[in-house]
Each structure stands twice: as structure tokens, then as C-alpha cells.
CSV table of C-alpha atoms in Angstrom, one decimal:
chain,number,residue,atom,x,y,z
A,80,MET,CA,17.1,29.5,-9.6
A,81,ALA,CA,13.5,29.3,-8.2
A,82,GLU,CA,13.9,25.7,-7.2
A,83,GLN,CA,17.2,26.4,-5.4
A,84,ALA,CA,15.6,29.3,-3.6
A,85,VAL,CA,12.7,27.2,-2.3
A,86,LEU,CA,14.8,24.2,-1.2
A,87,GLY,CA,17.5,26.4,0.3
A,88,PHE,CA,15.0,28.4,2.3
A,89,LEU,CA,13.3,25.3,3.7
A,90,GLN,CA,16.7,23.9,4.8
A,91,THR,CA,16.8,26.4,7.6
A,92,ASN,CA,13.1,27.4,7.9
A,93,GLU,CA,10.1,25.4,8.8
A,94,GLU,CA,7.7,26.9,6.3
A,95,ILE,CA,7.1,29.3,3.4
A,96,SER,CA,3.8,30.7,4.5
A,97,ASP,CA,3.0,32.6,1.3
A,98,SER,CA,4.4,31.9,-2.1
A,99,GLY,CA,3.5,35.4,-3.4
A,100,GLU,CA,5.5,37.2,-0.6
A,101,PHE,CA,8.3,34.7,-1.0
A,102,ALA,CA,8.5,35.3,-4.8
A,103,ALA,CA,8.6,39.1,-4.2
A,104,SER,CA,11.4,38.8,-1.6
A,105,VAL,CA,13.7,36.8,-3.9
A,106,GLY,CA,12.9,38.6,-7.1
A,107,ILE,CA,11.1,35.8,-8.9
A,108,GLU,CA,7.9,36.0,-11.0
A,109,HIS,CA,5.2,34.2,-9.0
A,110,ASN,CA,4.0,32.3,-12.1
A,111,ASP,CA,7.5,30.9,-12.6
A,112,LEU,CA,7.6,29.9,-8.9
A,113,VAL,CA,4.2,28.2,-9.1
A,114,ASN,CA,5.5,25.9,-11.9
A,115,VAL,CA,8.5,24.9,-9.7
A,116,ILE,CA,6.3,24.3,-6.7
A,117,LYS,CA,4.0,22.0,-8.7
A,118,SER,CA,7.0,20.0,-9.9
A,119,LEU,CA,8.6,19.7,-6.4
A,120,HIS,CA,5.2,18.8,-4.9
A,121,GLY,CA,4.7,16.1,-7.5
A,122,PHE,CA,8.0,14.4,-6.5
A,123,ARG,CA,7.2,14.9,-2.8
A,124,LEU,CA,10.2,17.1,-2.2
A,125,VAL,CA,7.8,19.7,-0.7
A,126,ASP,CA,4.2,19.5,0.6
A,127,ALA,CA,2.2,22.4,-0.8
A,128,GLN,CA,-1.1,23.7,0.5
A,129,ASP,CA,-3.4,26.0,-1.5
A,130,ILE,CA,-4.0,29.5,-0.2
A,131,LYS,CA,-6.4,32.0,-1.7
A,132,ARG,CA,-6.8,35.7,-1.3
A,133,GLU,CA,-9.6,37.9,-2.8
A,134,LYS,CA,-9.6,41.6,-3.3
A,135,TRP,CA,-11.5,44.3,-5.2
A,136,VAL,CA,-9.8,45.9,-8.1
A,137,LEU,CA,-10.8,48.7,-10.4
A,138,THR,CA,-12.2,48.0,-13.8
A,139,ASP,CA,-11.0,50.0,-16.8
A,140,GLU,CA,-14.0,52.2,-16.4
A,141,GLY,CA,-13.3,52.7,-12.7
A,142,LYS,CA,-9.7,53.5,-13.4
A,143,SER,CA,-10.8,56.3,-15.9
A,144,TYR,CA,-13.0,57.9,-13.2
A,145,THR,CA,-10.0,58.1,-10.7
A,146,VAL,CA,-8.5,60.5,-13.3
A,147,ALA,CA,-11.4,62.4,-14.8
A,148,GLY,CA,-13.8,62.1,-11.9
A,149,SER,CA,-17.1,60.3,-11.6
A,150,PRO,CA,-19.7,60.7,-14.3
A,151,GLU,CA,-22.1,62.6,-12.0
A,152,VAL,CA,-19.4,65.1,-11.0
A,153,GLN,CA,-18.3,65.6,-14.6
A,154,PHE,CA,-21.9,66.2,-15.5
A,155,PHE,CA,-22.4,68.7,-12.6
A,156,LEU,CA,-19.2,70.6,-13.4
A,157,ALA,CA,-20.4,71.0,-17.0
A,158,VAL,CA,-23.4,73.0,-15.8
A,159,PRO,CA,-22.4,76.6,-15.2
A,160,PRO,CA,-23.8,78.6,-12.3
A,161,GLU,CA,-26.2,80.4,-14.6
A,162,GLY,CA,-27.5,77.1,-16.1
A,163,ILE,CA,-27.3,75.7,-19.6
A,164,SER,CA,-29.6,74.4,-22.3
A,165,ARG,CA,-29.9,70.6,-22.7
A,166,GLU,CA,-28.7,70.8,-26.3
A,167,LEU,CA,-25.5,72.6,-25.4
A,168,LEU,CA,-24.9,70.4,-22.4
A,169,GLN,CA,-25.2,67.2,-24.5
A,170,LYS,CA,-22.5,68.7,-26.9
A,171,LYS,CA,-20.3,69.6,-24.0
A,172,VAL,CA,-20.3,66.2,-22.2
A,173,ASP,CA,-19.4,62.8,-23.7
A,174,SER,CA,-22.6,60.8,-24.4
A,175,SER,CA,-21.8,57.9,-22.0
A,176,VAL,CA,-20.9,60.4,-19.2
A,177,TYR,CA,-24.1,62.4,-20.0
A,178,LYS,CA,-26.4,59.4,-19.6
A,179,ILE,CA,-24.9,58.0,-16.4
A,180,GLY,CA,-24.0,61.4,-14.9
A,181,CYS,CA,-27.4,62.9,-15.5
A,182,SER,CA,-29.3,60.1,-13.7
A,183,GLN,CA,-26.8,60.1,-10.7
A,184,ALA,CA,-26.8,63.9,-10.4
A,185,ILE,CA,-30.6,64.0,-10.4
A,186,LYS,CA,-30.6,61.2,-7.8
A,187,ASN,CA,-28.1,63.2,-5.6
A,188,LYS,CA,-30.4,66.3,-6.0
A,189,TRP,CA,-27.5,68.3,-7.5
A,190,VAL,CA,-29.3,69.6,-10.6
A,191,GLU,CA,-32.7,70.4,-11.9
A,192,MET,CA,-33.6,69.2,-15.3
A,193,GLY,CA,-36.1,71.5,-17.0
A,194,LYS,CA,-37.7,71.0,-20.4
A,195,GLN,CA,-35.1,73.2,-22.1
A,196,HIS,CA,-32.6,74.2,-19.4
A,197,VAL,CA,-30.5,72.5,-16.7
A,198,LEU,CA,-29.8,74.4,-13.5
A,199,ARG,CA,-27.6,73.7,-10.5
A,200,LYS,CA,-29.4,73.1,-7.2
A,201,VAL,CA,-26.2,73.3,-5.2
A,202,GLN,CA,-23.0,75.2,-5.8
A,203,HIS,CA,-20.4,72.7,-4.6
A,204,VAL,CA,-20.3,68.8,-4.6
A,205,GLU,CA,-17.8,66.2,-3.3
A,206,ASP,CA,-16.7,63.5,-5.6
A,207,ARG,CA,-17.2,60.6,-3.2
A,208,VAL,CA,-17.1,57.9,-5.9
A,209,LYS,CA,-13.6,59.0,-7.0
A,210,ASP,CA,-12.5,59.0,-3.4
A,211,LEU,CA,-13.8,55.4,-2.9
A,212,LEU,CA,-12.2,54.2,-6.1
A,213,THR,CA,-8.9,55.7,-5.0
A,214,ARG,CA,-9.1,54.0,-1.6
A,215,ILE,CA,-9.9,50.6,-3.2
A,216,HIS,CA,-6.9,51.1,-5.5
A,217,ASN,CA,-4.7,51.8,-2.5
A,218,GLU,CA,-6.2,48.7,-0.8
A,219,GLU,CA,-7.7,50.7,2.0
A,220,ALA,CA,-10.8,49.7,3.9
A,221,VAL,CA,-14.2,50.5,2.4
A,222,VAL,CA,-17.6,49.7,3.9
A,223,GLN,CA,-19.6,46.8,2.3
A,224,LYS,CA,-22.5,49.1,1.2
A,225,ASP,CA,-20.1,51.2,-0.9
A,226,ILE,CA,-18.6,48.1,-2.3
A,227,GLU,CA,-22.0,46.9,-3.4
A,228,ASP,CA,-22.8,50.2,-5.1
A,229,LEU,CA,-19.5,50.3,-7.0
A,230,LYS,CA,-19.9,46.7,-8.0
A,231,ARG,CA,-23.4,47.3,-9.3
A,232,ARG,CA,-22.1,50.2,-11.4
A,233,LYS,CA,-19.3,47.9,-12.8
A,234,MET,CA,-16.5,50.1,-11.5
A,235,ILE,CA,-14.9,47.3,-9.5
A,236,ALA,CA,-14.5,43.6,-9.8
A,237,LEU,CA,-13.5,40.8,-7.4
A,238,GLN,CA,-10.0,39.4,-8.2
A,239,THR,CA,-8.9,36.0,-6.7
A,240,TRP,CA,-5.2,35.4,-6.1
A,241,LYS,CA,-4.0,31.8,-5.7
A,242,GLY,CA,-0.8,30.7,-4.1
A,243,TYR,CA,0.8,28.1,-1.8
A,244,SER,CA,2.2,27.5,1.6
A,245,LEU,CA,5.1,25.1,1.6
A,246,LYS,CA,6.8,22.7,4.0
A,247,LYS,CA,9.4,20.0,3.5
A,248,GLY,CA,8.1,16.8,1.9
A,249,PRO,CA,9.1,13.2,2.7
A,250,ASN,CA,11.6,13.2,-0.2
A,251,TYR,CA,13.1,16.6,0.7
A,252,THR,CA,16.7,17.1,-0.4
A,253,LEU,CA,18.7,20.3,-0.8
A,254,LYS,CA,19.4,19.5,-4.5
A,255,ARG,CA,17.1,17.4,-6.6
A,256,THR,CA,18.7,14.6,-8.7
A,257,LYS,CA,16.8,14.1,-11.9
A,258,ALA,CA,15.6,10.5,-12.1
A,259,ALA,CA,16.6,8.6,-15.3
A,260,THR,CA,13.7,7.5,-17.5
A,261,ASP,CA,15.7,5.2,-19.9
A,262,LEU,CA,18.5,2.7,-19.6
A,263,THR,CA,20.9,3.4,-22.4
A,264,ARG,CA,23.7,1.4,-24.0
A,265,GLU,CA,26.2,4.0,-22.9
A,266,GLN,CA,25.2,3.7,-19.3
A,267,LEU,CA,25.5,-0.1,-19.4
A,268,LEU,CA,29.0,0.1,-21.0
A,269,ARG,CA,30.2,2.7,-18.5
A,270,GLY,CA,28.7,1.0,-15.6
A,271,ASP,CA,27.2,4.2,-14.2
A,272,TRP,CA,23.7,2.8,-14.3
A,273,LYS,CA,24.5,1.4,-10.8
A,274,ASP,CA,24.5,4.9,-9.3
A,275,LEU,CA,21.5,6.2,-11.2
A,276,GLU,CA,18.1,6.8,-9.6
A,277,PHE,CA,15.5,5.6,-12.0
A,278,LYS,CA,12.0,7.0,-12.2
A,279,GLU,CA,9.4,4.6,-10.8
A,280,TYR,CA,6.7,3.2,-13.1
A,281,ASN,CA,3.3,4.7,-12.6
A,282,PHE,CA,1.1,1.7,-13.2
A,283,SER,CA,-2.0,3.7,-12.3
A,284,ALA,CA,-1.4,6.3,-15.1
A,285,GLN,CA,-4.1,6.5,-17.7
A,286,GLY,CA,-3.2,6.0,-21.3
A,287,GLN,CA,-4.2,8.4,-24.1
A,288,PRO,CA,-8.0,8.3,-24.7
A,289,THR,CA,-8.8,5.9,-27.6
A,290,GLU,CA,-10.5,7.3,-30.6
A,291,GLY,CA,-13.2,5.7,-32.6
A,292,GLY,CA,-12.1,3.5,-35.5
A,293,HIS,CA,-11.7,4.8,-39.0
A,294,LEU,CA,-12.1,2.8,-42.2
A,295,HIS,CA,-9.1,2.8,-44.6
A,296,PRO,CA,-9.9,3.9,-48.2
A,297,LEU,CA,-8.9,0.4,-49.3
A,298,LEU,CA,-11.5,-1.1,-47.0
A,299,LYS,CA,-14.2,1.2,-48.3
A,300,VAL,CA,-13.5,0.4,-52.0
A,301,ARG,CA,-13.1,-3.3,-51.1
A,302,GLU,CA,-16.6,-3.3,-49.6
A,303,GLN,CA,-18.0,-1.7,-52.7
A,304,PHE,CA,-16.5,-4.4,-54.9
A,305,ARG,CA,-17.7,-7.1,-52.6
A,306,LYS,CA,-21.3,-5.8,-52.8
A,307,ILE,CA,-21.0,-5.8,-56.6
A,308,PHE,CA,-20.0,-9.5,-56.6
A,309,LEU,CA,-22.7,-10.5,-54.2
A,310,GLU,CA,-25.3,-8.6,-56.3
A,311,MET,CA,-24.2,-10.7,-59.3
A,312,GLY,CA,-24.7,-13.9,-57.4
A,313,PHE,CA,-21.1,-14.7,-56.6
A,314,GLU,CA,-19.9,-16.5,-53.4
A,315,GLU,CA,-16.7,-15.5,-51.6
A,316,MET,CA,-13.8,-17.9,-51.4
A,317,PRO,CA,-11.7,-18.4,-48.2
A,318,THR,CA,-8.5,-16.5,-48.6
A,319,THR,CA,-6.9,-16.8,-45.1
A,320,ASN,CA,-3.8,-18.7,-46.2
A,321,PHE,CA,-1.1,-16.1,-47.1
A,322,VAL,CA,1.4,-19.0,-47.2
A,323,GLU,CA,0.9,-21.4,-50.1
A,324,SER,CA,2.9,-24.2,-51.7
A,325,SER,CA,4.4,-23.7,-55.1
A,326,PHE,CA,2.1,-26.6,-56.2
A,327,TRP,CA,-1.2,-24.7,-55.7
A,328,ASN,CA,0.4,-21.3,-56.6
A,329,PHE,CA,2.1,-22.4,-59.8
A,330,ASP,CA,2.0,-26.1,-60.8
A,331,ALA,CA,-1.8,-26.6,-60.5
A,332,LEU,CA,-2.2,-23.6,-62.8
A,333,PHE,CA,-0.1,-25.2,-65.5
A,334,GLN,CA,2.7,-22.7,-64.9
A,335,PRO,CA,6.1,-24.4,-65.8
A,336,GLN,CA,8.8,-24.6,-63.1
A,337,GLN,CA,11.2,-22.7,-65.3
A,338,HIS,CA,8.9,-19.7,-65.5
A,339,PRO,CA,10.6,-16.4,-64.4
A,340,ALA,CA,7.9,-15.7,-61.9
A,341,ARG,CA,9.0,-18.7,-59.9
A,342,ASP,CA,12.5,-17.2,-59.4
A,343,SER,CA,13.4,-15.9,-56.0
A,344,HIS,CA,13.8,-12.4,-57.5
A,345,ASP,CA,10.1,-12.3,-58.1
A,346,THR,CA,8.7,-14.5,-55.3
A,347,PHE,CA,9.1,-14.6,-51.5
A,348,PHE,CA,10.0,-18.2,-50.5
A,349,LEU,CA,9.8,-19.3,-46.8
A,350,GLN,CA,12.8,-20.6,-44.9
A,351,VAL,CA,10.7,-22.1,-42.0
A,352,PRO,CA,8.7,-24.2,-42.9
A,353,SER,CA,10.4,-24.3,-46.3
A,354,THR,CA,8.3,-27.1,-47.7
A,355,THR,CA,4.9,-28.8,-47.5
A,356,LYS,CA,4.2,-32.5,-47.4
A,357,LYS,CA,0.4,-32.4,-47.7
A,358,LEU,CA,-0.5,-32.7,-51.4
A,359,PRO,CA,-3.2,-34.8,-53.0
A,360,GLU,CA,-1.0,-37.6,-54.6
A,361,ASP,CA,-3.3,-38.7,-57.4
A,362,TYR,CA,-3.8,-35.1,-58.5
A,363,VAL,CA,-0.1,-34.4,-58.2
A,364,GLU,CA,0.7,-37.3,-60.6
A,365,ARG,CA,-1.8,-35.9,-63.2
A,366,VAL,CA,-0.3,-32.4,-62.9
A,367,LYS,CA,3.2,-33.9,-63.3
A,368,ARG,CA,2.2,-35.8,-66.4
A,369,VAL,CA,0.5,-32.9,-68.2
A,370,HIS,CA,3.6,-30.7,-67.5
A,371,GLU,CA,6.0,-33.4,-68.8
A,372,VAL,CA,4.2,-35.0,-71.7
A,373,GLY,CA,1.0,-33.1,-72.1
A,374,GLY,CA,-2.5,-34.6,-72.5
A,375,TYR,CA,-6.0,-33.4,-73.2
A,376,GLY,CA,-4.9,-32.2,-76.6
A,377,SER,CA,-1.7,-30.5,-75.3
A,378,LYS,CA,1.9,-31.4,-75.8
A,379,GLY,CA,2.9,-30.2,-72.3
A,380,TYR,CA,6.2,-28.4,-71.7
A,381,GLY,CA,8.5,-31.4,-72.2
A,382,TYR,CA,10.7,-31.2,-69.1
A,383,ASP,CA,11.4,-33.2,-66.0
A,384,TRP,CA,8.9,-32.0,-63.4
A,385,LYS,CA,10.4,-31.9,-59.9
A,386,ARG,CA,8.4,-32.7,-56.8
A,387,ASP,CA,10.9,-30.7,-54.6
A,388,ASP,CA,10.1,-27.5,-56.5
A,389,ALA,CA,6.4,-28.0,-56.1
A,390,GLU,CA,6.6,-28.5,-52.3
A,391,LYS,CA,8.4,-25.2,-51.7
A,392,ASN,CA,6.4,-22.8,-49.5
A,393,LEU,CA,6.0,-19.2,-50.5
A,394,LEU,CA,3.9,-16.1,-49.9
A,395,ARG,CA,1.2,-16.4,-52.5
A,396,THR,CA,1.8,-14.3,-55.5
A,397,HIS,CA,-1.9,-14.2,-56.6
A,398,THR,CA,-5.3,-15.2,-55.3
A,399,THR,CA,-5.6,-17.6,-58.2
A,400,ALA,CA,-3.9,-20.1,-55.9
A,401,VAL,CA,-7.2,-20.0,-53.9
A,402,SER,CA,-9.1,-20.5,-57.1
A,403,SER,CA,-7.1,-23.6,-58.0
A,404,ARG,CA,-7.9,-25.1,-54.6
A,405,MET,CA,-11.6,-24.3,-54.9
A,406,LEU,CA,-11.9,-25.7,-58.4
A,407,TYR,CA,-10.2,-28.9,-57.3
A,408,LEU,CA,-12.6,-29.3,-54.4
A,409,LEU,CA,-15.5,-28.7,-56.8
A,410,ALA,CA,-14.3,-31.4,-59.1
A,411,GLN,CA,-14.4,-34.0,-56.3
A,412,LYS,CA,-18.2,-33.7,-56.2
A,413,PRO,CA,-21.0,-34.1,-58.7
A,414,PHE,CA,-20.6,-31.0,-60.9
A,415,SER,CA,-22.8,-27.9,-60.3
A,416,PRO,CA,-22.1,-24.4,-61.7
A,417,ARG,CA,-20.4,-22.0,-59.4
A,418,ARG,CA,-19.6,-18.3,-59.2
A,419,TYR,CA,-16.6,-17.5,-57.0
A,420,PHE,CA,-14.8,-14.2,-56.0
A,421,SER,CA,-12.0,-13.2,-53.6
A,422,ILE,CA,-10.4,-9.9,-52.5
A,423,ASP,CA,-7.3,-10.3,-50.5
A,424,ARG,CA,-3.6,-9.7,-50.1
A,425,VAL,CA,-0.8,-11.1,-52.3
A,426,PHE,CA,3.0,-10.7,-52.3
A,427,ARG,CA,5.6,-10.1,-55.0
A,428,ASN,CA,9.3,-9.5,-54.6
A,429,GLU,CA,9.3,-6.2,-56.4
A,430,ALA,CA,11.2,-3.0,-56.1
A,431,VAL,CA,9.0,-0.5,-54.2
A,432,ASP,CA,8.3,2.8,-56.1
A,433,ARG,CA,5.3,5.1,-56.5
A,434,THR,CA,3.3,2.5,-58.4
A,435,HIS,CA,4.5,-0.8,-57.0
A,436,LEU,CA,4.6,-2.4,-53.5
A,437,ALA,CA,5.9,-5.8,-52.3
A,438,GLU,CA,2.4,-6.5,-51.1
A,439,PHE,CA,-1.0,-5.4,-52.5
A,440,HIS,CA,-4.6,-6.6,-52.9
A,441,GLN,CA,-6.0,-8.6,-55.8
A,442,ILE,CA,-9.6,-8.8,-56.8
A,443,GLU,CA,-10.6,-12.0,-58.6
A,444,GLY,CA,-13.8,-13.4,-60.0
A,445,LEU,CA,-14.6,-16.6,-61.9
A,446,VAL,CA,-17.6,-18.4,-63.3
A,447,CYS,CA,-17.5,-22.2,-63.7
A,448,ASP,CA,-20.2,-23.7,-66.0
A,449,ARG,CA,-20.8,-25.9,-69.0
A,450,GLY,CA,-20.3,-24.4,-72.5
A,451,LEU,CA,-18.9,-21.0,-71.5
A,452,THR,CA,-17.2,-19.1,-74.3
A,453,LEU,CA,-15.2,-15.9,-74.8
A,454,GLY,CA,-18.5,-14.1,-75.5
A,455,ASP,CA,-19.7,-15.0,-72.0
A,456,LEU,CA,-16.5,-13.6,-70.5
A,457,ILE,CA,-16.9,-10.3,-72.4
A,458,GLY,CA,-20.6,-10.1,-71.3
A,459,VAL,CA,-19.8,-10.8,-67.6
A,460,LEU,CA,-17.0,-8.2,-67.7
A,461,ASN,CA,-19.3,-5.5,-69.2
A,462,ASP,CA,-21.8,-6.2,-66.5
A,463,PHE,CA,-19.2,-6.2,-63.7
A,464,PHE,CA,-17.4,-3.0,-64.8
A,465,SER,CA,-20.6,-1.1,-65.7
A,466,ARG,CA,-21.6,-1.5,-62.0
A,467,MET,CA,-18.4,0.4,-61.2
A,468,GLY,CA,-19.3,3.1,-63.6
A,469,MET,CA,-17.0,1.9,-66.4
A,470,SER,CA,-19.2,1.4,-69.4
A,471,LYS,CA,-16.6,2.0,-72.1
A,472,LEU,CA,-14.4,-1.2,-72.3
A,473,ARG,CA,-11.9,-2.5,-74.8
A,474,PHE,CA,-10.1,-5.9,-74.8
A,475,LYS,CA,-6.7,-6.7,-76.1
A,476,PRO,CA,-5.3,-10.2,-76.7
A,477,ALA,CA,-2.7,-11.2,-74.1
A,478,TYR,CA,-0.8,-14.3,-72.8
A,479,ASN,CA,-1.1,-16.0,-69.4
A,480,PRO,CA,0.2,-19.5,-68.7
A,481,TYR,CA,-3.1,-20.7,-67.3
A,482,THR,CA,-5.7,-19.0,-69.5
A,483,GLU,CA,-6.3,-19.3,-73.3
A,484,PRO,CA,-7.6,-17.1,-74.8
A,485,SER,CA,-6.5,-14.3,-72.6
A,486,MET,CA,-7.4,-10.6,-72.7
A,487,GLU,CA,-6.2,-7.4,-71.0
A,488,ILE,CA,-9.1,-5.1,-70.1
A,489,PHE,CA,-9.0,-1.4,-70.8
A,490,SER,CA,-11.5,1.3,-69.7
A,491,TYR,CA,-11.8,4.9,-70.9
A,492,HIS,CA,-11.1,7.2,-68.0
A,493,GLU,CA,-13.1,10.5,-68.3
A,494,GLY,CA,-10.8,12.3,-65.9
A,495,PHE,CA,-7.5,11.3,-67.7
A,496,LYS,CA,-9.2,11.4,-71.1
A,497,LYS,CA,-7.4,8.2,-72.1
A,498,TRP,CA,-7.8,4.4,-72.0
A,499,VAL,CA,-6.2,2.8,-68.9
A,500,GLU,CA,-5.6,-0.9,-68.2
A,501,VAL,CA,-8.0,-2.0,-65.4
A,502,GLY,CA,-7.5,-5.8,-65.3
A,503,ASN,CA,-6.7,-9.1,-67.0
A,504,SER,CA,-8.9,-12.0,-68.0
A,505,GLY,CA,-9.3,-15.3,-69.8
A,506,LEU,CA,-10.6,-18.9,-70.0
A,507,PHE,CA,-8.7,-21.4,-67.8
A,508,ARG,CA,-6.8,-23.9,-70.0
A,509,PRO,CA,-7.9,-27.5,-70.2
A,510,GLU,CA,-4.4,-28.5,-69.0
A,511,MET,CA,-5.4,-26.8,-65.7
A,512,LEU,CA,-9.0,-27.9,-65.4
A,513,LEU,CA,-9.1,-31.5,-66.6
A,514,PRO,CA,-6.4,-32.9,-64.3
A,515,MET,CA,-8.6,-31.7,-61.5
A,516,GLY,CA,-11.3,-34.0,-62.6
A,517,LEU,CA,-13.8,-31.5,-64.0
A,518,PRO,CA,-16.0,-32.6,-66.9
A,519,GLU,CA,-14.6,-32.0,-70.4
A,520,ASP,CA,-17.5,-29.7,-71.3
A,521,VAL,CA,-17.0,-27.4,-68.3
A,522,SER,CA,-15.3,-24.1,-68.8
A,523,VAL,CA,-14.1,-21.5,-66.4
A,524,ILE,CA,-14.0,-17.8,-67.2
A,525,ALA,CA,-12.0,-15.6,-64.9
A,526,TRP,CA,-10.7,-12.0,-64.4
A,527,GLY,CA,-8.6,-10.1,-61.9
A,528,LEU,CA,-7.5,-6.6,-61.0
A,529,SER,CA,-5.8,-4.8,-58.2
A,530,LEU,CA,-7.6,-3.0,-55.4
A,531,GLU,CA,-5.1,-0.3,-55.0
A,532,ARG,CA,-5.4,1.2,-58.6
A,533,PRO,CA,-9.1,2.0,-58.5
A,534,THR,CA,-8.7,3.3,-54.9
A,535,MET,CA,-5.9,5.7,-56.0
A,536,ILE,CA,-8.0,6.9,-58.9
A,537,LEU,CA,-11.1,7.4,-56.7
A,538,TYR,CA,-9.2,9.3,-54.0
A,539,GLY,CA,-6.8,11.2,-56.2
A,540,ILE,CA,-3.6,9.6,-54.8
A,541,ASP,CA,-0.7,9.3,-57.2
A,542,ASN,CA,1.8,7.5,-55.0
A,543,ILE,CA,0.8,4.0,-53.7
A,544,ARG,CA,3.0,4.5,-50.7
A,545,ASP,CA,0.7,7.3,-49.5
A,546,LEU,CA,-2.2,4.8,-49.6
A,547,PHE,CA,-0.7,1.6,-48.1
A,548,GLY,CA,2.2,0.9,-45.8
A,549,HIS,CA,4.0,2.6,-42.9
A,550,LYS,CA,4.3,6.0,-44.6
A,551,VAL,CA,0.5,6.5,-44.7
A,552,ASP,CA,-0.6,9.8,-43.2
A,553,LEU,CA,-3.1,8.9,-40.3
A,554,ASN,CA,-5.1,12.1,-41.1
A,555,LEU,CA,-5.9,10.4,-44.5
A,556,ILE,CA,-7.4,7.5,-42.6
A,557,LYS,CA,-9.4,9.8,-40.3
A,558,THR,CA,-10.8,12.2,-42.9
A,559,ASN,CA,-11.2,10.3,-46.2
A,560,SER,CA,-14.6,10.6,-47.9
A,561,ILE,CA,-17.0,7.7,-48.5
A,562,CYS,CA,-16.5,5.5,-51.5
A,563,ARG,CA,-19.0,6.0,-54.4
A,564,LEU,CA,-18.6,3.6,-57.3
A,565,GLY,CA,-20.7,4.9,-60.3
A,566,VAL,CA,-23.6,2.8,-61.4
A,567,GLN,CA,-24.8,2.9,-65.0
């Protein structure tokens, strides 16, 4: 209604000189009209110029004096012709009126204040202040000196009114057509997009202000684990290859090609590129032989090993694929002991639920040296987990295709009051290490755990989808606390 009133008036008139007067003439609230004016001006249908008017208005205190009279008159009228004691007068008049009215009445020489009594000095007074306030309220002229006196006494205040004068703009039209902001499928099918007016792009518009970065809880816990490894003298392995061949991910680890983990239901295989052709041929032959007929004291698996299966590309299912590459490279040089670790993302074709994701992070550590035993593994694990504040550990025998012996690692959780599994470990099998070319007296102890599980425990998160993935609450990223792994 307001928009139609403005555009319709300007069709036959050159100008709206005062938006306030115009709003009153058409029966529209001025604030509603202002919103319409801003919109029309933004689209250049009208040109709007600011206008401003200032006037003096009564404060709440001033309004009260137009009814009850000024404080000095109220004070004077409370004094009877025969006079009154100070004590009775204070009871008769409001305390605020007494204080202000007394000083003003004395200043006007209306009363005489004795030590005990108050007497009138005149019999009649004129309430000039009330008269001035009434005139200001009625928007009548008042001299500047009186304005200053009333302002000083906080009976009036300056009020600024803002409005607009309006003329036709370069895009003026009697009825505005709303510009379309999106091109929809329905518009394309109907063909009415040809008749639509589309809103122009504003390439000068500023984007939303960028905020400072926030560390994800996983990154905080990852950094704490990284510091523990570095304090223990480990060096970090390169883990940038998310795509691996089945050879390095499975075959080099002495994992048979019939293993269930190599099924497409458990692993993400790539379609493009589906295979790799870059494999170390002499090493491939040794791996093939140990799978088919064994060696190094092993009978092998006794099946026909297929090169085609080994060349299939996949998203790595564990960071142990990185370990196999590093150990192979180590075997190509004169042997020297090494301590390696990695923390990075791995992928499993699993059903997503509150404890499982199709991608997660794996922490892995390994020590390669001569003469290492199960006792060394247990000692390193106690040192590693104690730096995390997990001093109570238990170990349970387990099976892994590429470690023997193998152990699951349990820690007593003080909060849950029970033992929880925190990782897996073992000694890499000779069938894995010796085909690489490592000396026979060299052993490798290794262990791994997920990054998500300790992070969920530390931050009190019971659904992994609230920690990692597209459903994560951004407020969690902005407000999560620092990570403190216990040290004992």
C-alpha cells in the first residue's frame, strides 16, 4: 500500500517534499513508509534526499509539571499566609519538590527561610515555568534564554526527526516488477524465463567477514600424539598417498588374496585408474613365492597368487601400507635401526553408525631393530600409553595376518570404571620382512589405534558423526577446549 501510494503520487506530481506530511495525509505509519522509501531508492525507482527537523519536547519530569505546576509554585502554595514550620513543610511537600522548589522560591524572592519557620514574602505568584512548558508542548515560540533555563533544569530535550523528500528516479515505473534472483527448472520448461527481469550481479558487494580459524578436536589430539612420538625419538612417515595398490596395502603384508578384507564389501576399489603398473619386480616375485609356497620357515598359503589382484588400486584401508613401503626402502640400504610413526586418514567400506565411519584416522608406531622381542613391545607400549595418562594396561593374544605374536591392548578407564580396548599390536612376521631384504636378525614391533576413539573420550562425545563428517556442529569447532593428555 505504501509503495503504491508513493509511486502513484509521483506519477502526477513532481515531488514529495516531506515524507512525514505525506505519511499523515495517506494514513500510513512513517516508519513503514521509510522502509519502502529505502527499497525504492535502492532500486533507483525514486531519488530520496534526507531532511531533518529538530524540536524541543518535554521530558517526563516536564510533563508532570504541566499538570501539578512547577516545583517552586508547589513549594510556595504549601506555605500558608501565616507561615509554617520547616518540619511541617517537609512533611507536606514531596522531598524532590521540596529540594528544587525551595531553592527556586528563594531565588525568586517568594519566601523567607528562617531557622524554624518559613514565611511568604509575596502573596501571589505566576507559574511562568508551567506556562513555558505548555507553550513548548503546543509547539509555540519560546525565547532562547527560556529554552536554555528549561534545558538546564532537564525539563525539556531536543528531539530530531528524520525523513525524506522524494522525486522520480531513473528507473521509475508506476508498478515495480520484482527481479528474479534464480533461474529455475520450471522457468526453463515453461519458457517464461525469456520475459523475466533478472537481478543484476553486484560484483562490488562485500562477502561476510571471515573469522579466525579454529582447530578441530581431532587436530588437537593428533598434535598431542605427535608430540609423544617425537619425544620418544620417532620420525614421521610420509602419508600423503590416500590411493594405494593392493600390493602395498595387502600382499606385501603377507595378507592372502582370499582374505575377506580384500572384498569390495570391505574396501573401496578405484575405477579410474583401476590398476598400477609401477611395482618393484624382484620384490614382487619374492612376495608371490612366499604366498604360494612359503619360505623363511613358513609353508605359505598354497594358492595361485595373481598379479592382477595385486595391481588393483584402492583407498588405503590402513596406514600399515605406508609402513610396508618404508620398511622396503630401509631394506635397500645398509641396515640401521629406525623408529617410525604416522597419523593419517584411512578408508573402510563400512556401514556408518554412531561408532563407525567410512573414513577415519589411524595412529601407527613401529620400531625396527635387531633382537627385538615381545618384552620390548610391551615395554614400549607401557611407555607410550603412560605418556597419555594410561598407566594400567592389559594385553590379550590376538590374530593379525602380518604380525605374530599379536596382542590387543586394553586400558582401565577411570571414568567408565572398566577395561576398554585402545589398540592392537604385534611383531611383523618373517614372511613380511625377509622378502623385503631385511637381515634375518632384525625384528619390527608395531602397534596402532584410532584417533577418533580417544578424542571422543576426551571430549565426551558418544556419536562419531558428531565429531567427524558433514553433520558436525560448527559451534563445537569454535568452542572446544584445549586437549590435555595426562602424563604420569
